[in-house]
Amino acid sequence: CEPCAAGYMCPNAGEEAVPCPLGWYNNADKQTKCYACSAGQYANETSSLSCSACPPGSRCPKTTEGPELCEPGWFQAAHSETQCLQCAAGKVQLNYGGVQCVDCTAGSACADGSVHFRDQVCQPGKYQDDAGK
């Protein structure tokens, strides 16, 4: 008999090894089960030896799929998160995969989740001379 390899489980003695499914891992030989990835982690290949932490600038809502980049207007500064956070009023994030929002420039006003400076330029007859408003 061959020992069950890492990345596989052998729940029944004498039967063929079964690969750990997506979202599950096993990092040791001779195991009878695989272990589920935690929220904010993923294993997007079968027979995984470990789960990967979702990187900053992305979210991992499913343990079976890789990271999804945060969309413009949203950000995520931390590892292992399942969702992105919306930029607050006065802040903007122009790119995919943002890890922080930045202050809107003077002369503009940014609503929650802003993705453009130019779309919130002050109307004629009004002004805004502070950044981050």
CSV table of N, CA and C in Angstrom, one decimal:
chain,number,residue,atom,x,y,z
A,1,CYS,N,0.8,-1.2,0.0
A,1,CYS,CA,0.0,0.0,0.0
A,1,CYS,C,0.9,1.2,0.0
A,2,GLU,N,0.4,2.2,-0.8
A,2,GLU,CA,1.2,3.5,-0.9
A,2,GLU,C,0.5,4.5,0.1
A,3,PRO,N,1.4,5.3,0.8
A,3,PRO,CA,0.8,6.3,1.7
A,3,PRO,C,0.0,7.4,0.9
A,4,CYS,N,-1.0,7.9,1.4
A,4,CYS,CA,-1.8,9.0,0.8
A,4,CYS,C,-0.9,10.3,0.8
A,5,ALA,N,-0.7,10.9,-0.3
A,5,ALA,CA,0.1,12.1,-0.4
A,5,ALA,C,-0.6,13.4,0.0
A,6,ALA,N,0.2,14.4,0.4
A,6,ALA,CA,-0.3,15.7,0.7
A,6,ALA,C,-1.1,16.2,-0.5
A,7,GLY,N,-2.2,16.9,-0.2
A,7,GLY,CA,-3.0,17.4,-1.3
A,7,GLY,C,-4.2,16.4,-1.7
A,8,TYR,N,-4.1,15.2,-1.0
A,8,TYR,CA,-5.1,14.2,-1.3
A,8,TYR,C,-5.6,13.7,0.1
A,9,MET,N,-6.8,13.0,0.0
A,9,MET,CA,-7.3,12.4,1.2
A,9,MET,C,-7.6,10.9,0.9
A,10,CYS,N,-7.5,10.1,1.9
A,10,CYS,CA,-7.7,8.7,1.8
A,10,CYS,C,-8.7,8.3,2.9
A,11,PRO,N,-10.0,8.6,2.7
A,11,PRO,CA,-11.0,8.3,3.7
A,11,PRO,C,-11.3,6.8,4.0
A,12,ASN,N,-11.0,6.0,3.0
A,12,ASN,CA,-11.3,4.6,3.2
A,12,ASN,C,-10.0,3.8,2.8
A,13,ALA,N,-9.6,3.0,3.8
A,13,ALA,CA,-8.4,2.2,3.6
A,13,ALA,C,-8.5,1.3,2.4
A,14,GLY,N,-7.4,1.3,1.6
A,14,GLY,CA,-7.3,0.4,0.5
A,14,GLY,C,-7.9,1.0,-0.8
A,15,GLU,N,-8.6,2.1,-0.7
A,15,GLU,CA,-9.2,2.8,-1.9
A,15,GLU,C,-8.3,3.9,-2.4
A,16,GLU,N,-8.5,4.2,-3.7
A,16,GLU,CA,-7.6,5.2,-4.3
A,16,GLU,C,-7.7,6.6,-3.6
A,17,ALA,N,-6.6,7.3,-3.6
A,17,ALA,CA,-6.6,8.6,-3.0
A,17,ALA,C,-7.5,9.6,-3.8
A,18,VAL,N,-8.1,10.5,-3.1
A,18,VAL,CA,-9.0,11.5,-3.7
A,18,VAL,C,-8.4,12.9,-3.5
A,19,PRO,N,-8.3,13.6,-4.7
A,19,PRO,CA,-7.7,15.0,-4.5
A,19,PRO,C,-8.5,15.9,-3.7
A,20,CYS,N,-7.9,16.8,-3.0
A,20,CYS,CA,-8.7,17.8,-2.2
A,20,CYS,C,-9.4,18.6,-3.3
A,21,PRO,N,-10.7,18.9,-3.0
A,21,PRO,CA,-11.4,19.7,-4.0
A,21,PRO,C,-11.1,21.2,-3.9
A,22,LEU,N,-11.6,22.0,-4.9
A,22,LEU,CA,-11.4,23.5,-4.8
A,22,LEU,C,-11.9,24.0,-3.5
A,23,GLY,N,-11.1,24.9,-2.9
A,23,GLY,CA,-11.5,25.5,-1.6
A,23,GLY,C,-11.1,24.7,-0.4
A,24,TRP,N,-10.4,23.6,-0.6
A,24,TRP,CA,-9.9,22.7,0.5
A,24,TRP,C,-8.4,22.4,0.3
A,25,TYR,N,-7.8,22.0,1.3
A,25,TYR,CA,-6.3,21.7,1.3
A,25,TYR,C,-6.0,20.6,2.2
A,26,ASN,N,-4.8,20.1,2.1
A,26,ASN,CA,-4.2,19.1,3.0
A,26,ASN,C,-2.7,19.2,2.8
A,27,ASN,N,-2.0,19.5,3.9
A,27,ASN,CA,-0.5,19.7,3.7
A,27,ASN,C,0.3,18.6,4.4
A,28,ALA,N,-0.3,17.4,4.6
A,28,ALA,CA,0.5,16.3,5.2
A,28,ALA,C,0.1,15.0,4.5
A,29,ASP,N,1.0,14.1,4.6
A,29,ASP,CA,0.8,12.7,4.1
A,29,ASP,C,-0.1,11.9,5.0
A,30,LYS,N,-0.7,10.9,4.5
A,30,LYS,CA,-1.4,9.9,5.3
A,30,LYS,C,-2.7,10.5,6.0
A,31,GLN,N,-3.4,11.4,5.3
A,31,GLN,CA,-4.5,12.0,5.9
A,31,GLN,C,-5.8,11.4,5.4
A,32,THR,N,-6.9,11.4,6.2
A,32,THR,CA,-8.2,10.9,5.8
A,32,THR,C,-9.1,11.9,5.4
A,33,LYS,N,-8.7,13.2,5.5
A,33,LYS,CA,-9.6,14.3,5.1
A,33,LYS,C,-8.8,15.5,4.7
A,34,CYS,N,-9.5,16.4,4.0
A,34,CYS,CA,-9.0,17.7,3.6
A,34,CYS,C,-9.6,18.7,4.5
A,35,TYR,N,-9.0,19.9,4.5
A,35,TYR,CA,-9.5,21.0,5.4
A,35,TYR,C,-9.9,22.2,4.6
A,36,ALA,N,-11.0,22.8,5.0
A,36,ALA,CA,-11.6,23.9,4.3
A,36,ALA,C,-10.8,25.2,4.5
A,37,CYS,N,-10.6,26.0,3.4
A,37,CYS,CA,-10.0,27.3,3.5
A,37,CYS,C,-10.9,28.2,4.4
A,38,SER,N,-10.3,29.1,5.1
A,38,SER,CA,-11.0,30.1,5.9
A,38,SER,C,-11.5,31.2,5.0
A,39,ALA,N,-12.5,31.9,5.4
A,39,ALA,CA,-13.0,33.1,4.7
A,39,ALA,C,-11.9,34.1,4.4
A,40,GLY,N,-11.8,34.6,3.2
A,40,GLY,CA,-10.7,35.5,2.8
A,40,GLY,C,-9.5,34.8,2.3
A,41,GLN,N,-9.5,33.5,2.3
A,41,GLN,CA,-8.5,32.7,1.7
A,41,GLN,C,-9.1,31.9,0.5
A,42,TYR,N,-8.2,31.3,-0.3
A,42,TYR,CA,-8.7,30.5,-1.4
A,42,TYR,C,-7.7,29.4,-1.8
A,43,ALA,N,-8.3,28.4,-2.4
A,43,ALA,CA,-7.5,27.3,-3.1
A,43,ALA,C,-8.2,27.0,-4.4
A,44,ASN,N,-7.7,27.6,-5.5
A,44,ASN,CA,-8.4,27.6,-6.7
A,44,ASN,C,-7.8,26.5,-7.7
A,45,GLU,N,-7.2,25.5,-7.1
A,45,GLU,CA,-6.7,24.3,-7.8
A,45,GLU,C,-7.0,23.1,-6.9
A,46,THR,N,-7.3,22.0,-7.5
A,46,THR,CA,-7.5,20.7,-6.7
A,46,THR,C,-6.1,20.3,-6.2
A,47,SER,N,-6.1,19.4,-5.2
A,47,SER,CA,-4.9,18.9,-4.6
A,47,SER,C,-4.0,20.0,-4.0
A,48,SER,N,-4.6,21.0,-3.5
A,48,SER,CA,-3.8,22.1,-2.9
A,48,SER,C,-3.2,21.7,-1.6
A,49,LEU,N,-2.0,22.2,-1.3
A,49,LEU,CA,-1.3,21.9,-0.1
A,49,LEU,C,-1.5,23.0,0.9
A,50,SER,N,-2.1,24.1,0.5
A,50,SER,CA,-2.4,25.2,1.4
A,50,SER,C,-3.4,26.2,0.8
A,51,CYS,N,-3.9,27.1,1.6
A,51,CYS,CA,-4.8,28.1,1.1
A,51,CYS,C,-4.0,29.4,0.9
A,52,SER,N,-4.3,30.2,0.0
A,52,SER,CA,-3.6,31.5,-0.2
A,52,SER,C,-4.4,32.6,0.4
A,53,ALA,N,-3.8,33.6,1.0
A,53,ALA,CA,-4.5,34.7,1.6
A,53,ALA,C,-4.8,35.7,0.5
A,54,CYS,N,-6.0,36.2,0.5
A,54,CYS,CA,-6.4,37.3,-0.5
A,54,CYS,C,-5.5,38.5,-0.3
A,55,PRO,N,-4.9,39.0,-1.3
A,55,PRO,CA,-4.0,40.2,-1.2
A,55,PRO,C,-4.7,41.5,-1.0
A,56,PRO,N,-4.1,42.5,-0.5
A,56,PRO,CA,-4.7,43.8,-0.4
A,56,PRO,C,-5.0,44.3,-1.8
A,57,GLY,N,-6.1,45.1,-1.9
A,57,GLY,CA,-6.5,45.6,-3.2
A,57,GLY,C,-7.5,44.6,-3.9
A,58,SER,N,-7.9,43.6,-3.2
A,58,SER,CA,-8.8,42.6,-3.8
A,58,SER,C,-9.7,42.0,-2.7
A,59,ARG,N,-10.7,41.2,-3.1
A,59,ARG,CA,-11.6,40.5,-2.2
A,59,ARG,C,-11.6,39.1,-2.7
A,60,CYS,N,-11.9,38.2,-1.8
A,60,CYS,CA,-12.1,36.8,-2.0
A,60,CYS,C,-13.4,36.3,-1.4
A,61,PRO,N,-14.5,36.5,-2.1
A,61,PRO,CA,-15.8,36.1,-1.6
A,61,PRO,C,-16.0,34.6,-1.6
A,62,LYS,N,-15.3,33.9,-2.4
A,62,LYS,CA,-15.4,32.4,-2.5
A,62,LYS,C,-14.1,31.8,-2.3
A,63,THR,N,-14.0,30.7,-1.5
A,63,THR,CA,-12.8,30.0,-1.2
A,63,THR,C,-12.3,29.2,-2.4
A,64,THR,N,-13.2,29.0,-3.4
A,64,THR,CA,-12.9,28.2,-4.5
A,64,THR,C,-12.3,28.9,-5.7
A,65,GLU,N,-12.3,30.3,-5.6
A,65,GLU,CA,-11.8,31.1,-6.7
A,65,GLU,C,-10.8,32.1,-6.3
A,66,GLY,N,-9.9,32.5,-7.2
A,66,GLY,CA,-8.9,33.5,-6.9
A,66,GLY,C,-9.4,34.8,-6.6
A,67,PRO,N,-8.5,35.8,-6.3
A,67,PRO,CA,-8.9,37.1,-5.9
A,67,PRO,C,-9.6,37.9,-7.0
A,68,GLU,N,-10.5,38.8,-6.6
A,68,GLU,CA,-11.2,39.7,-7.5
A,68,GLU,C,-10.7,41.1,-7.2
A,69,LEU,N,-10.1,41.9,-8.1
A,69,LEU,CA,-9.6,43.2,-7.8
A,69,LEU,C,-10.8,44.1,-7.4
A,70,CYS,N,-10.5,45.0,-6.4
A,70,CYS,CA,-11.5,46.0,-6.1
A,70,CYS,C,-11.7,46.9,-7.3
A,71,GLU,N,-12.9,47.4,-7.5
A,71,GLU,CA,-13.2,48.2,-8.6
A,71,GLU,C,-12.9,49.7,-8.3
A,72,PRO,N,-12.8,50.6,-9.3
A,72,PRO,CA,-12.6,52.0,-9.0
A,72,PRO,C,-13.7,52.5,-8.1
A,73,GLY,N,-13.3,53.3,-7.1
A,73,GLY,CA,-14.3,53.8,-6.1
A,73,GLY,C,-14.3,53.0,-4.8
A,74,TRP,N,-13.6,51.8,-4.9
A,74,TRP,CA,-13.6,50.9,-3.8
A,74,TRP,C,-12.1,50.5,-3.5
A,75,PHE,N,-11.8,50.0,-2.3
A,75,PHE,CA,-10.4,49.7,-1.9
A,75,PHE,C,-10.5,48.6,-0.8
A,76,GLN,N,-9.3,48.0,-0.6
A,76,GLN,CA,-9.1,47.1,0.5
A,76,GLN,C,-7.6,47.1,0.9
A,77,ALA,N,-7.4,47.5,2.1
A,77,ALA,CA,-6.0,47.7,2.6
A,77,ALA,C,-5.5,46.4,3.3
A,78,ALA,N,-6.3,45.5,3.7
A,78,ALA,CA,-5.9,44.4,4.5
A,78,ALA,C,-5.8,43.1,3.6
A,79,HIS,N,-5.1,42.1,4.2
A,79,HIS,CA,-5.1,40.8,3.6
A,79,HIS,C,-6.3,40.0,4.0
A,80,SER,N,-6.6,38.9,3.3
A,80,SER,CA,-7.6,37.9,3.7
A,80,SER,C,-9.0,38.5,3.9
A,81,GLU,N,-9.5,39.4,3.1
A,81,GLU,CA,-10.8,40.0,3.2
A,81,GLU,C,-11.7,39.4,2.1
A,82,THR,N,-13.0,39.4,2.4
A,82,THR,CA,-14.0,38.9,1.5
A,82,THR,C,-14.7,40.0,0.7
A,83,GLN,N,-14.5,41.3,1.1
A,83,GLN,CA,-15.2,42.3,0.4
A,83,GLN,C,-14.3,43.6,0.4
A,84,CYS,N,-14.6,44.4,-0.6
A,84,CYS,CA,-13.9,45.7,-0.7
A,84,CYS,C,-14.7,46.8,0.0
A,85,LEU,N,-14.1,47.9,0.3
A,85,LEU,CA,-14.8,49.0,1.1
A,85,LEU,C,-14.9,50.2,0.1
A,86,GLN,N,-16.0,50.9,0.2
A,86,GLN,CA,-16.3,52.0,-0.6
A,86,GLN,C,-15.6,53.2,-0.1
A,87,CYS,N,-15.0,54.0,-1.0
A,87,CYS,CA,-14.3,55.3,-0.6
A,87,CYS,C,-15.4,56.2,0.0
A,88,ALA,N,-15.0,56.9,1.1
A,88,ALA,CA,-15.9,57.8,1.7
A,88,ALA,C,-16.0,59.1,0.9
A,89,ALA,N,-17.0,59.9,1.3
A,89,ALA,CA,-17.1,61.2,0.6
A,89,ALA,C,-15.9,62.0,0.8
A,90,GLY,N,-15.4,62.7,-0.2
A,90,GLY,CA,-14.2,63.5,-0.1
A,90,GLY,C,-12.9,62.7,-0.5
A,91,LYS,N,-13.1,61.4,-0.8
A,91,LYS,CA,-12.0,60.5,-1.2
A,91,LYS,C,-12.3,59.9,-2.5
A,92,VAL,N,-11.3,59.5,-3.2
A,92,VAL,CA,-11.5,58.9,-4.6
A,92,VAL,C,-10.4,57.8,-4.8
A,93,GLN,N,-10.8,56.8,-5.6
A,93,GLN,CA,-9.9,55.7,-6.0
A,93,GLN,C,-10.2,55.5,-7.5
A,94,LEU,N,-9.2,55.8,-8.3
A,94,LEU,CA,-9.4,55.8,-9.8
A,94,LEU,C,-9.1,54.5,-10.4
A,95,ASN,N,-8.4,53.6,-9.7
A,95,ASN,CA,-7.9,52.3,-10.4
A,95,ASN,C,-8.5,51.1,-9.8
A,96,TYR,N,-8.4,50.0,-10.6
A,96,TYR,CA,-8.7,48.7,-10.1
A,96,TYR,C,-7.6,48.2,-9.1
A,97,GLY,N,-8.0,47.5,-8.1
A,97,GLY,CA,-7.0,47.0,-7.1
A,97,GLY,C,-6.4,48.0,-6.1
A,98,GLY,N,-7.2,49.0,-5.8
A,98,GLY,CA,-6.8,50.1,-4.9
A,98,GLY,C,-6.7,49.6,-3.5
A,99,VAL,N,-5.6,50.0,-2.8
A,99,VAL,CA,-5.4,49.7,-1.4
A,99,VAL,C,-5.7,50.8,-0.4
A,100,GLN,N,-6.0,52.0,-1.0
A,100,GLN,CA,-6.5,53.2,-0.2
A,100,GLN,C,-7.1,54.2,-1.2
A,101,CYS,N,-7.9,55.1,-0.6
A,101,CYS,CA,-8.5,56.2,-1.3
A,101,CYS,C,-7.7,57.4,-1.0
A,102,VAL,N,-7.7,58.3,-1.9
A,102,VAL,CA,-6.9,59.6,-1.7
A,102,VAL,C,-7.9,60.8,-1.7
A,103,ASP,N,-7.5,61.9,-1.1
A,103,ASP,CA,-8.3,63.1,-1.0
A,103,ASP,C,-8.6,63.6,-2.4
A,104,CYS,N,-9.8,64.1,-2.6
A,104,CYS,CA,-10.2,64.8,-3.8
A,104,CYS,C,-9.4,66.1,-3.9
A,105,THR,N,-9.1,66.5,-5.1
A,105,THR,CA,-8.4,67.7,-5.2
A,105,THR,C,-9.2,69.0,-4.9
A,106,ALA,N,-8.6,70.0,-4.6
A,106,ALA,CA,-9.3,71.3,-4.4
A,106,ALA,C,-9.9,71.7,-5.7
A,107,GLY,N,-11.1,72.2,-5.7
A,107,GLY,CA,-11.8,72.6,-6.9
A,107,GLY,C,-12.8,71.5,-7.3
A,108,SER,N,-12.9,70.4,-6.6
A,108,SER,CA,-13.8,69.3,-6.9
A,108,SER,C,-14.4,68.8,-5.6
A,109,ALA,N,-15.5,68.1,-5.8
A,109,ALA,CA,-16.2,67.5,-4.7
A,109,ALA,C,-16.5,66.1,-5.0
A,110,CYS,N,-16.1,65.1,-4.2
A,110,CYS,CA,-16.3,63.7,-4.5
A,110,CYS,C,-17.3,63.1,-3.6
A,111,ALA,N,-18.3,62.4,-4.2
A,111,ALA,CA,-19.3,61.7,-3.4
A,111,ALA,C,-18.8,60.3,-3.0
A,112,ASP,N,-19.5,59.6,-2.2
A,112,ASP,CA,-19.1,58.3,-1.8
A,112,ASP,C,-18.8,57.4,-3.0
A,113,GLY,N,-17.7,56.7,-2.9
A,113,GLY,CA,-17.3,55.8,-4.0
A,113,GLY,C,-16.9,56.5,-5.3
A,114,SER,N,-16.4,57.7,-5.2
A,114,SER,CA,-16.0,58.4,-6.4
A,114,SER,C,-14.9,57.7,-7.2
A,115,VAL,N,-15.1,57.8,-8.5
A,115,VAL,CA,-14.1,57.2,-9.4
A,115,VAL,C,-13.5,58.2,-10.4
A,116,HIS,N,-13.9,59.5,-10.3
A,116,HIS,CA,-13.4,60.5,-11.2
A,116,HIS,C,-13.3,61.8,-10.4
A,117,PHE,N,-12.2,62.5,-10.7
A,117,PHE,CA,-12.1,63.9,-10.2
A,117,PHE,C,-13.0,64.8,-11.1
A,118,ARG,N,-12.9,64.7,-12.4
A,118,ARG,CA,-13.4,65.6,-13.3
A,118,ARG,C,-15.0,65.6,-13.3
A,119,ASP,N,-15.6,64.5,-12.9
A,119,ASP,CA,-17.1,64.5,-12.9
A,119,ASP,C,-17.7,65.3,-11.8
A,120,GLN,N,-16.9,65.6,-10.8
A,120,GLN,CA,-17.4,66.3,-9.6
A,120,GLN,C,-16.9,67.7,-9.5
A,121,VAL,N,-16.4,68.3,-10.6
A,121,VAL,CA,-15.9,69.7,-10.6
A,121,VAL,C,-17.0,70.6,-10.2
A,122,CYS,N,-16.7,71.6,-9.3
A,122,CYS,CA,-17.7,72.5,-8.8
A,122,CYS,C,-18.4,73.2,-10.0
A,123,GLN,N,-19.7,73.5,-9.8
A,123,GLN,CA,-20.5,74.2,-10.7
A,123,GLN,C,-20.1,75.7,-10.8
A,124,PRO,N,-20.4,76.3,-12.0
A,124,PRO,CA,-20.1,77.7,-12.1
A,124,PRO,C,-20.8,78.5,-11.0
A,125,GLY,N,-20.1,79.4,-10.4
A,125,GLY,CA,-20.6,80.2,-9.3
A,125,GLY,C,-20.3,79.6,-7.9
A,126,LYS,N,-19.7,78.4,-7.9
A,126,LYS,CA,-19.4,77.8,-6.6
A,126,LYS,C,-17.9,77.4,-6.6
A,127,TYR,N,-17.4,77.2,-5.4
A,127,TYR,CA,-16.0,76.9,-5.3
A,127,TYR,C,-15.7,75.9,-4.1
A,128,GLN,N,-14.6,75.3,-4.1
A,128,GLN,CA,-14.2,74.4,-3.1
A,128,GLN,C,-12.6,74.5,-3.1
A,129,ASP,N,-12.1,75.1,-2.0
A,129,ASP,CA,-10.7,75.3,-2.0
A,129,ASP,C,-9.9,74.3,-1.0
A,130,ASP,N,-10.6,73.4,-0.5
A,130,ASP,CA,-10.0,72.4,0.4
A,130,ASP,C,-10.0,71.0,-0.3
A,131,ALA,N,-8.9,70.3,-0.1
A,131,ALA,CA,-8.8,69.0,-0.6
A,131,ALA,C,-9.5,68.1,0.3
A,132,GLY,N,-10.0,67.0,-0.2
A,132,GLY,CA,-10.7,66.0,0.7
A,132,GLY,C,-12.1,66.3,1.0
A,133,LYS,N,-12.8,67.1,0.2
A,133,LYS,CA,-14.2,67.4,0.4
A,133,LYS,C,-15.1,66.8,-0.6
